[in-house]
Short mmCIF file of C-alpha atoms in Angstrom, two decimals:
data_model
loop_
_atom_site.label_atom_id
_atom_site.label_comp_id
_atom_site.label_asym_id
_atom_site.label_seq_id
_atom_site.Cartn_x
_atom_site.Cartn_y
_atom_site.Cartn_z
CA UNK A 16 13.19 -2.47 -6.42
CA UNK A 17 16.59 -3.86 -5.57
CA UNK A 18 16.88 -6.23 -2.62
CA UNK A 19 19.96 -6.07 -0.45
CA UNK A 20 18.92 -9.08 1.60
CA UNK A 21 16.61 -11.81 0.39
CA UNK A 22 15.33 -14.78 2.39
CA UNK A 23 13.51 -17.50 0.50
CA UNK A 24 11.98 -20.36 2.48
CA UNK A 25 14.81 -20.35 4.97
CA UNK A 26 14.61 -22.91 7.77
CA UNK A 27 16.78 -23.20 10.81
CA UNK A 28 16.01 -25.43 13.74
CA UNK A 29 17.38 -25.71 17.23
CA UNK A 30 16.28 -28.12 19.95
CA UNK A 31 13.51 -25.90 21.24
CA UNK A 32 12.99 -23.31 18.49
CA UNK A 33 12.82 -23.04 14.75
CA UNK A 34 12.65 -20.51 11.96
CA UNK A 35 9.94 -21.69 9.64
CA UNK A 36 10.03 -21.05 5.88
CA UNK A 37 11.19 -17.49 6.39
CA UNK A 38 10.65 -15.26 3.32
CA UNK A 39 11.28 -11.53 3.29
CA UNK A 40 13.56 -8.94 1.77
CA UNK A 41 15.37 -5.76 2.76
CA UNK A 42 15.13 -3.06 0.10
CA UNK A 43 18.04 -0.94 -0.99
CA UNK A 44 17.96 2.72 0.02
CA UNK A 45 15.42 2.33 2.81
CA UNK A 46 15.09 1.71 6.52
CA UNK A 47 13.51 -1.60 7.42
CA UNK A 48 12.42 -2.24 10.98
CA UNK A 49 12.39 -5.79 12.24
CA UNK A 50 9.89 -6.29 15.04
CA UNK A 51 8.67 -9.14 17.17
CA UNK A 52 8.52 -10.08 20.83
CA UNK A 53 11.56 -11.52 22.56
CA UNK A 54 12.33 -15.08 21.50
CA UNK A 55 10.64 -14.77 18.09
CA UNK A 56 13.79 -15.29 16.05
CA UNK A 57 15.05 -11.76 15.41
CA UNK A 58 18.61 -12.39 16.51
CA UNK A 59 18.69 -15.81 14.80
CA UNK A 60 17.62 -14.17 11.56
CA UNK A 61 20.31 -11.51 11.86
CA UNK A 62 22.93 -14.13 12.66
CA UNK A 63 21.99 -15.98 9.48
CA UNK A 64 22.55 -12.79 7.46
CA UNK A 65 25.96 -12.42 9.11
CA UNK A 66 26.76 -16.14 8.53
CA UNK A 67 27.22 -16.60 12.25
CA UNK A 68 24.75 -19.47 11.91
CA UNK A 69 24.14 -21.87 9.04
CA UNK A 70 20.65 -22.40 7.74
CA UNK A 71 19.26 -25.93 7.34
CA UNK A 72 17.54 -25.21 4.05
CA UNK A 73 16.28 -22.42 1.80
CA UNK A 74 17.94 -19.61 -0.10
CA UNK A 75 19.59 -16.59 1.48
CA UNK A 76 21.31 -13.86 -0.50
CA UNK A 77 23.00 -10.66 0.64
CA UNK A 78 24.02 -8.15 -2.07
CA UNK A 79 22.82 -10.85 -4.47
CA UNK A 80 25.46 -13.30 -3.25
CA UNK A 81 24.94 -16.54 -1.43
CA UNK A 82 25.90 -15.81 2.18
CA UNK A 83 27.95 -18.72 3.45
CA UNK A 84 30.28 -19.03 0.46
CA UNK A 85 30.87 -15.27 0.29
CA UNK A 86 30.73 -14.35 3.96
CA UNK A 87 34.11 -12.59 4.05
CA UNK A 88 33.35 -10.22 1.20
CA UNK A 89 29.82 -9.64 2.42
CA UNK A 90 30.91 -8.71 5.95
CA UNK A 91 33.23 -6.03 4.59
CA UNK A 92 30.16 -4.31 3.21
CA UNK A 93 28.07 -4.56 6.37
CA UNK A 94 28.25 -2.35 9.44
CA UNK A 95 27.03 -4.45 12.32
CA UNK A 96 25.89 -3.14 15.70
CA UNK A 97 25.29 -5.86 18.27
CA UNK A 98 22.82 -5.80 21.11
CA UNK A 99 25.39 -6.87 23.65
CA UNK A 100 28.86 -5.76 24.46
CA UNK A 101 31.12 -7.65 22.08
CA UNK A 102 34.28 -5.69 22.81
CA UNK A 103 37.19 -6.75 25.00
CA UNK A 104 36.63 -5.24 28.42
CA UNK A 105 40.31 -4.88 29.31
CA UNK A 106 41.14 -2.78 26.20
CA UNK A 107 40.87 0.96 25.90
CA UNK A 108 38.69 2.52 23.21
CA UNK A 109 41.79 3.35 21.19
CA UNK A 110 43.19 -0.19 21.43
CA UNK A 111 39.83 -1.67 20.51
CA UNK A 112 39.59 0.60 17.49
CA UNK A 113 43.05 -0.43 16.33
CA UNK A 114 42.09 -4.08 16.56
CA UNK A 115 38.71 -3.81 14.82
CA UNK A 116 39.82 -1.39 12.09
CA UNK A 117 42.45 -3.85 10.90
CA UNK A 118 39.70 -6.20 9.70
CA UNK A 119 38.24 -3.70 7.27
CA UNK A 120 39.76 -2.94 3.86
CA UNK A 121 37.87 0.34 3.62
CA UNK A 122 38.49 1.65 7.12
CA UNK A 123 38.11 5.42 7.13
CA UNK A 124 40.00 6.86 10.07
CA UNK A 125 38.82 10.42 9.60
CA UNK A 126 35.15 9.39 9.61
CA UNK A 127 35.76 7.42 12.78
CA UNK A 128 37.47 10.37 14.43
CA UNK A 129 34.62 12.66 13.57
CA UNK A 130 32.12 10.22 15.13
CA UNK A 131 34.34 9.98 18.24
CA UNK A 132 34.07 13.73 18.51
CA UNK A 133 30.38 13.85 17.67
CA UNK A 134 29.54 11.19 20.26
CA UNK A 135 31.95 12.67 22.80
CA UNK A 136 33.71 9.34 23.26
CA UNK A 137 36.86 9.08 25.39
CA UNK A 138 39.84 7.49 23.61
CA UNK A 139 41.63 6.37 26.75
CA UNK A 140 38.82 4.88 28.80
CA UNK A 141 38.66 1.11 29.13
CA UNK A 142 35.69 -0.61 27.54
CA UNK A 143 34.55 -1.98 30.90
CA UNK A 144 34.25 1.57 32.24
CA UNK A 145 31.98 2.77 29.45
CA UNK A 146 28.26 3.16 30.07
CA UNK A 147 25.75 1.17 27.98
CA UNK A 148 25.05 4.24 25.90
CA UNK A 149 28.73 4.91 25.26
CA UNK A 150 29.38 1.31 24.25
CA UNK A 151 26.50 1.56 21.82
CA UNK A 152 27.95 4.78 20.44
CA UNK A 153 31.35 3.16 19.99
CA UNK A 154 29.78 0.19 18.25
CA UNK A 155 27.85 2.54 15.98
CA UNK A 156 30.93 4.67 15.25
CA UNK A 157 32.81 1.56 14.14
CA UNK A 158 29.89 0.30 12.03
CA UNK A 159 29.73 3.65 10.24
CA UNK A 160 33.45 4.02 9.58
CA UNK A 161 34.16 1.48 6.88
CA UNK A 162 31.87 2.70 4.14
CA UNK A 163 29.33 -0.08 4.72
CA UNK A 164 26.43 -0.27 2.30
CA UNK A 165 24.21 -2.10 4.75
CA UNK A 166 23.90 -1.21 8.42
CA UNK A 167 22.45 -3.98 10.56
CA UNK A 168 21.58 -3.35 14.17
CA UNK A 169 20.27 -5.80 16.68
CA UNK A 170 18.15 -3.99 19.28
CA UNK A 171 20.27 -0.82 19.10
CA UNK A 172 17.83 1.31 21.05
CA UNK A 173 16.92 -1.01 23.93
CA UNK A 174 18.35 0.11 27.24
CA UNK A 175 18.97 3.62 25.94
CA UNK A 176 17.33 6.81 27.07
CA UNK A 177 14.91 8.68 24.77
CA UNK A 178 17.40 11.45 24.06
CA UNK A 179 20.01 9.10 22.64
CA UNK A 180 17.39 6.95 20.90
CA UNK A 181 16.27 10.03 19.03
CA UNK A 182 19.89 10.75 18.12
CA UNK A 183 20.28 7.26 16.68
CA UNK A 184 17.16 7.66 14.58
CA UNK A 185 18.52 10.93 13.22
CA UNK A 186 21.79 9.23 12.34
CA UNK A 187 19.90 6.45 10.53
CA UNK A 188 17.97 9.05 8.53
CA UNK A 189 21.24 10.74 7.70
CA UNK A 190 22.76 7.46 6.47
CA UNK A 191 20.02 6.89 3.93
CA UNK A 192 20.39 10.37 2.50
CA UNK A 193 22.68 8.32 0.27
CA UNK A 194 20.21 6.18 -1.60
CA UNK A 195 22.75 3.38 -2.01
CA UNK A 196 22.78 2.74 1.73
CA UNK A 197 20.37 0.52 3.55
CA UNK A 198 19.44 0.10 7.21
CA UNK A 199 17.97 -2.99 8.83
CA UNK A 200 17.33 -2.91 12.53
CA UNK A 201 15.53 -5.07 15.02
CA UNK A 202 13.73 -3.61 17.98
CA UNK A 203 10.80 -4.16 20.26
CA UNK A 204 10.46 -0.42 20.85
CA UNK A 205 8.02 0.10 18.01
CA UNK A 206 7.53 3.82 18.51
CA UNK A 207 11.06 4.31 17.15
CA UNK A 208 9.92 2.77 13.89
CA UNK A 209 6.55 4.45 13.65
CA UNK A 210 8.38 7.59 12.61
CA UNK A 211 11.22 6.83 10.26
CA UNK A 212 10.93 3.22 9.07
CA UNK A 213 9.98 2.68 5.44
CA UNK A 214 9.31 -1.04 5.73
CA UNK A 215 8.35 -3.27 8.64
CA UNK A 216 9.04 -6.97 8.90
CA UNK A 217 7.19 -8.67 11.74
CA UNK A 218 8.38 -12.04 12.99
CA UNK A 219 6.62 -14.12 15.60
CA UNK A 220 7.39 -17.60 16.78
CA UNK A 221 9.88 -18.16 13.96
CA UNK A 222 7.44 -17.13 11.24
CA UNK A 223 7.13 -13.92 9.25
CA UNK A 224 3.68 -12.48 9.93
CA UNK A 225 4.08 -9.62 7.46
CA UNK A 226 6.71 -7.76 5.46
CA UNK A 227 5.30 -4.57 4.00
CA UNK A 228 5.53 -0.79 3.69
CA UNK A 229 4.93 0.86 7.05
CA UNK A 230 2.36 3.25 5.59
CA UNK A 231 0.38 0.32 4.17
CA UNK A 232 0.42 -1.48 7.49
CA UNK A 233 -0.73 1.55 9.41
CA UNK A 234 -3.51 2.20 6.89
CA UNK A 235 -4.68 -1.40 7.06
CA UNK A 236 -4.73 -2.34 10.74
CA UNK A 237 -7.39 -0.71 12.88
CA UNK A 238 -8.63 -0.99 16.44
CA UNK A 239 -12.39 -1.30 16.78
CA UNK A 240 -14.34 -0.59 19.95
CA UNK A 241 -18.03 -0.94 20.47
CA UNK A 242 -20.96 -2.51 22.28
CA UNK A 243 -20.96 -6.28 22.78
CA UNK A 244 -24.44 -6.60 21.27
CA UNK A 245 -22.94 -5.76 17.87
CA UNK A 246 -20.86 -8.92 17.74
CA UNK A 247 -21.95 -11.95 15.75
CA UNK A 248 -20.13 -14.89 14.18
CA UNK A 249 -19.44 -13.18 10.84
CA UNK A 250 -18.02 -10.16 12.58
CA UNK A 251 -15.91 -12.18 14.97
CA UNK A 252 -14.24 -13.81 11.99
CA UNK A 253 -12.92 -10.49 10.77
CA UNK A 254 -11.01 -9.83 13.95
CA UNK A 255 -7.44 -10.87 14.47
CA UNK A 256 -7.91 -10.45 18.16
CA UNK A 257 -10.99 -9.76 20.22
CA UNK A 258 -11.19 -8.75 23.86
CA UNK A 259 -14.62 -8.72 25.39
CA UNK A 260 -15.24 -7.02 28.70
CA UNK A 261 -18.33 -6.38 30.78
CA UNK A 262 -18.71 -2.97 29.16
CA UNK A 263 -17.95 -3.62 25.50
CA UNK A 264 -15.34 -5.06 23.17
CA UNK A 265 -12.03 -4.11 21.65
CA UNK A 266 -10.67 -5.79 18.54
CA UNK A 267 -7.95 -5.63 15.91
CA UNK A 268 -8.75 -6.00 12.23
CA UNK A 269 -6.80 -5.80 8.99
CA UNK A 270 -9.93 -5.17 6.95
CA UNK A 271 -11.37 -1.88 8.25
CA UNK A 272 -13.53 -1.24 5.17
CA UNK A 273 -15.41 -4.49 5.55
CA UNK A 274 -15.88 -3.97 9.28
CA UNK A 275 -17.23 -0.49 8.62
CA UNK A 276 -19.66 -1.84 6.02
CA UNK A 277 -20.94 -4.56 8.33
CA UNK A 278 -21.03 -2.61 11.55
CA UNK A 279 -21.90 0.88 10.36
CA UNK A 280 -21.24 3.95 12.45
CA UNK A 281 -21.99 2.46 15.84
CA UNK A 282 -18.36 1.58 16.39
CA UNK A 283 -15.24 3.55 17.08
CA UNK A 284 -12.48 2.80 14.60
CA UNK A 285 -8.95 4.10 15.02
CA UNK A 286 -5.68 3.32 13.29
CA UNK A 287 -3.71 0.77 15.31
CA UNK A 288 -0.16 1.47 16.45
CA UNK A 289 2.61 -0.98 15.63
CA UNK A 290 2.67 -1.92 19.28
CA UNK A 291 -1.04 -2.77 19.28
CA UNK A 292 -0.61 -4.79 16.10
CA UNK A 293 2.28 -6.70 17.63
CA UNK A 294 0.67 -7.31 21.01
CA UNK A 295 -2.75 -8.36 19.71
CA UNK A 296 -1.32 -10.60 17.01
CA UNK A 297 0.80 -12.37 19.60
CA UNK A 298 -2.15 -12.78 21.98
CA UNK A 299 -4.36 -14.24 19.29
CA UNK A 300 -1.61 -16.73 18.50
CA UNK A 301 -1.48 -17.81 22.10
CA UNK A 302 -5.23 -18.30 22.27
CA UNK A 303 -5.44 -20.35 19.09
CA UNK B 29 7.50 27.47 2.36
CA UNK B 30 6.52 25.70 5.56
CA UNK B 31 5.26 22.15 5.86
CA UNK B 32 3.59 21.44 9.16
CA UNK B 33 2.32 17.94 9.73
CA UNK B 34 -0.06 16.66 12.35
CA UNK B 35 0.28 13.16 13.70
CA UNK B 36 -3.24 13.11 15.05
CA UNK B 37 -4.95 14.22 11.84
CA UNK B 38 -7.16 11.76 9.99
CA UNK B 39 -5.53 12.93 6.78
CA UNK B 40 -2.58 10.67 5.92
CA UNK B 41 0.82 12.34 6.22
CA UNK B 42 1.64 12.04 2.51
CA UNK B 43 -1.56 13.91 1.73
CA UNK B 44 -0.82 16.64 4.26
CA UNK B 45 2.53 17.22 2.57
CA UNK B 46 1.00 17.11 -0.88
CA UNK B 47 -1.77 19.58 -0.06
CA UNK B 48 0.54 22.04 1.65
CA UNK B 49 2.97 22.13 -1.28
CA UNK B 50 0.02 22.46 -3.65
CA UNK B 51 -1.35 25.40 -1.67
CA UNK B 52 2.05 27.09 -1.74
CA UNK B 53 2.14 26.75 -5.53
CA UNK B 54 -1.43 27.99 -5.99
CA UNK B 55 -0.81 30.96 -3.72
CA UNK B 56 2.34 31.68 -5.68
CA UNK B 57 4.54 31.41 -2.56
CA UNK B 58 6.85 29.15 -4.48
CA UNK B 59 7.38 29.87 -8.13
CA UNK B 60 8.35 28.06 -11.27
CA UNK B 61 11.86 26.69 -11.06
CA UNK B 62 12.14 26.98 -7.27
CA UNK B 63 13.76 23.87 -5.88
CA UNK B 64 12.09 21.71 -3.28
CA UNK B 65 13.99 19.80 -0.61
CA UNK B 66 14.94 16.32 -1.82
CA UNK B 67 12.59 13.52 -0.79
CA UNK B 68 15.20 12.06 1.52
CA UNK B 69 16.08 15.41 3.08
CA UNK B 70 12.42 16.23 3.68
CA UNK B 71 11.85 12.80 5.25
CA UNK B 72 14.73 13.39 7.62
CA UNK B 73 13.60 16.87 8.53
CA UNK B 74 10.01 15.85 9.19
CA UNK B 75 11.23 12.60 10.85
CA UNK B 76 9.06 10.45 8.62
CA UNK B 77 9.66 7.64 6.17
CA UNK B 78 11.17 8.24 2.73
CA UNK B 79 8.33 6.28 1.18
CA UNK B 80 5.86 8.81 2.56
CA UNK B 81 7.61 11.83 1.02
CA UNK B 82 8.16 9.88 -2.17
CA UNK B 83 4.45 9.23 -2.50
CA UNK B 84 3.63 12.91 -1.94
CA UNK B 85 6.16 14.02 -4.58
CA UNK B 86 5.02 11.40 -7.08
CA UNK B 87 1.42 12.53 -6.83
CA UNK B 88 2.41 16.19 -7.10
CA UNK B 89 4.37 15.32 -10.20
CA UNK B 90 1.43 13.44 -11.73
CA UNK B 91 -0.80 16.43 -11.10
CA UNK B 92 1.68 18.71 -12.80
CA UNK B 93 2.76 20.79 -9.80
CA UNK B 94 6.38 19.72 -9.69
CA UNK B 95 9.00 18.12 -11.93
CA UNK B 96 11.71 15.78 -10.71
CA UNK B 97 15.02 15.10 -12.40
CA UNK B 98 17.10 12.10 -11.39
CA UNK B 99 20.16 13.27 -9.49
CA UNK B 100 19.08 16.91 -9.56
CA UNK B 101 16.01 16.98 -7.37
CA UNK B 102 12.50 18.34 -7.63
CA UNK B 103 11.36 21.76 -8.80
CA UNK B 104 8.14 23.68 -9.02
CA UNK B 105 6.74 23.13 -12.49
CA UNK B 106 5.78 25.99 -14.76
CA UNK B 107 2.10 26.42 -14.14
CA UNK B 108 0.02 26.78 -17.22
CA UNK B 109 -1.83 30.06 -16.58
CA UNK B 110 -5.07 28.77 -18.13
CA UNK B 111 -4.84 25.62 -16.09
CA UNK B 112 -4.21 27.58 -12.91
CA UNK B 113 -7.20 29.73 -13.61
CA UNK B 114 -9.28 26.67 -14.27
CA UNK B 115 -8.22 25.11 -10.98
CA UNK B 116 -9.22 28.28 -9.16
CA UNK B 117 -12.52 28.38 -11.04
CA UNK B 118 -13.21 24.85 -9.91
CA UNK B 119 -12.61 25.94 -6.35
CA UNK B 120 -15.12 28.79 -6.76
CA UNK B 121 -17.66 26.47 -8.35
CA UNK B 122 -17.34 24.10 -5.44
CA UNK B 123 -17.98 26.88 -2.93
CA UNK B 124 -20.95 28.11 -4.96
CA UNK B 125 -22.50 24.65 -5.08
CA UNK B 126 -22.33 24.54 -1.32
CA UNK B 127 -24.10 27.89 -1.08
CA UNK B 128 -26.73 26.78 -3.56
CA UNK B 129 -27.61 23.62 -1.68
CA UNK B 130 -27.79 25.57 1.55
CA UNK B 131 -30.05 28.17 -0.07
CA UNK B 132 -32.31 25.47 -1.46
CA UNK B 133 -32.65 24.05 2.02
CA UNK B 134 -33.88 27.46 3.15
CA UNK B 135 -36.23 27.84 0.13
CA UNK B 136 -34.37 30.83 -1.24
CA UNK B 137 -35.14 31.32 -4.94
CA UNK B 138 -32.63 31.90 -7.71
CA UNK B 139 -33.74 35.49 -8.22
CA UNK B 140 -33.35 36.20 -4.52
CA UNK B 141 -29.91 34.72 -4.67
CA UNK B 142 -29.01 36.82 -7.70
CA UNK B 143 -30.07 39.94 -5.84
CA UNK B 144 -27.91 39.01 -2.91
CA UNK B 145 -25.01 38.28 -5.18
CA UNK B 146 -25.33 41.57 -7.05
CA UNK B 147 -25.53 43.52 -3.83
CA UNK B 148 -22.49 41.86 -2.31
CA UNK B 149 -20.49 41.94 -5.52
CA UNK B 150 -21.15 45.67 -5.89
CA UNK B 151 -20.05 46.33 -2.29
CA UNK B 152 -16.73 44.71 -2.93
CA UNK B 153 -16.04 46.98 -5.86
CA UNK B 154 -16.27 50.27 -4.07
#
């Protein structure tokens, strides 16, 4: 399978935080969700892809090209939606569009106009008077109007209501109807990904915990509940996270078959949600 | 053809899709040459991942229910009539085995069973 983005042992350090030997890839034609708690390195990773930061070491390729040397060409082919408002507040939507569109060789005015209509965006309103949702829509409309092959979004759905979040997910599905297009988006709202994402990359504390097909992940990770008397040292070892209470235990495992073999039918075993996987993995890290 | 998926079912989603398309073919609701929605279209419509629909289609193709052509999409494959009959026979055999084990549990003999079968079979014919 073709990789649109490929990280190999990428390191980047700041005073108080570092990305550690990051390896993962974003596959062409699919939606990859990038999850992790706040402060795990999601935005840093995205900034490296966009050459807004320089890595200290390792190999990073986008469209098969080294990023820093080819950043101009690469950015033409990426539609980028930021988490924060990156527009000029004093400009109107129309003025902002004129400014941004001039950067793109493949700007497609008619596509942009149809998104303006579809999103019900006002041409004359000043950026500072737009709601969060409208600013996100504008950002998305711009990202989708220069024939980008890769759409990257940093927390596009945070701060948005469920109705519009659903709309965004539908738009993402529509984008990859063209199998040459790819979507990579970071979020901590994992339910958005549980539906449409093909791949999930999970980053925590600057390290990639996993990078796999969503269906595989959801088949693998399970939540186990049962009586405390069932726990012994061998069993404890199979749990990523274990929470014991006065009335039983709850645990996360990535080896449900083995747990079932060892513990039999006295336990309740259910597929874990992405949120449970994220939360319990993070907690176990803190306890270690 | 309808495909209705359940998010709370124990059966994985790809398998739900696969079995429902299979049933539609076996029941002759969709016929040879009928086109199926593309994998990407179906994923969008069911709001699920492309990989999931891809897996369902790949397994259906391996089992001979559909054929996919690059750039053209997927179609219901011509079902070999003998094969179709065999698949249905297998289904009947499976149901019969269930009945047999249940009868054995109740100590019903083969000749008793044959009687029952003859009686019921005859009723159906009138």
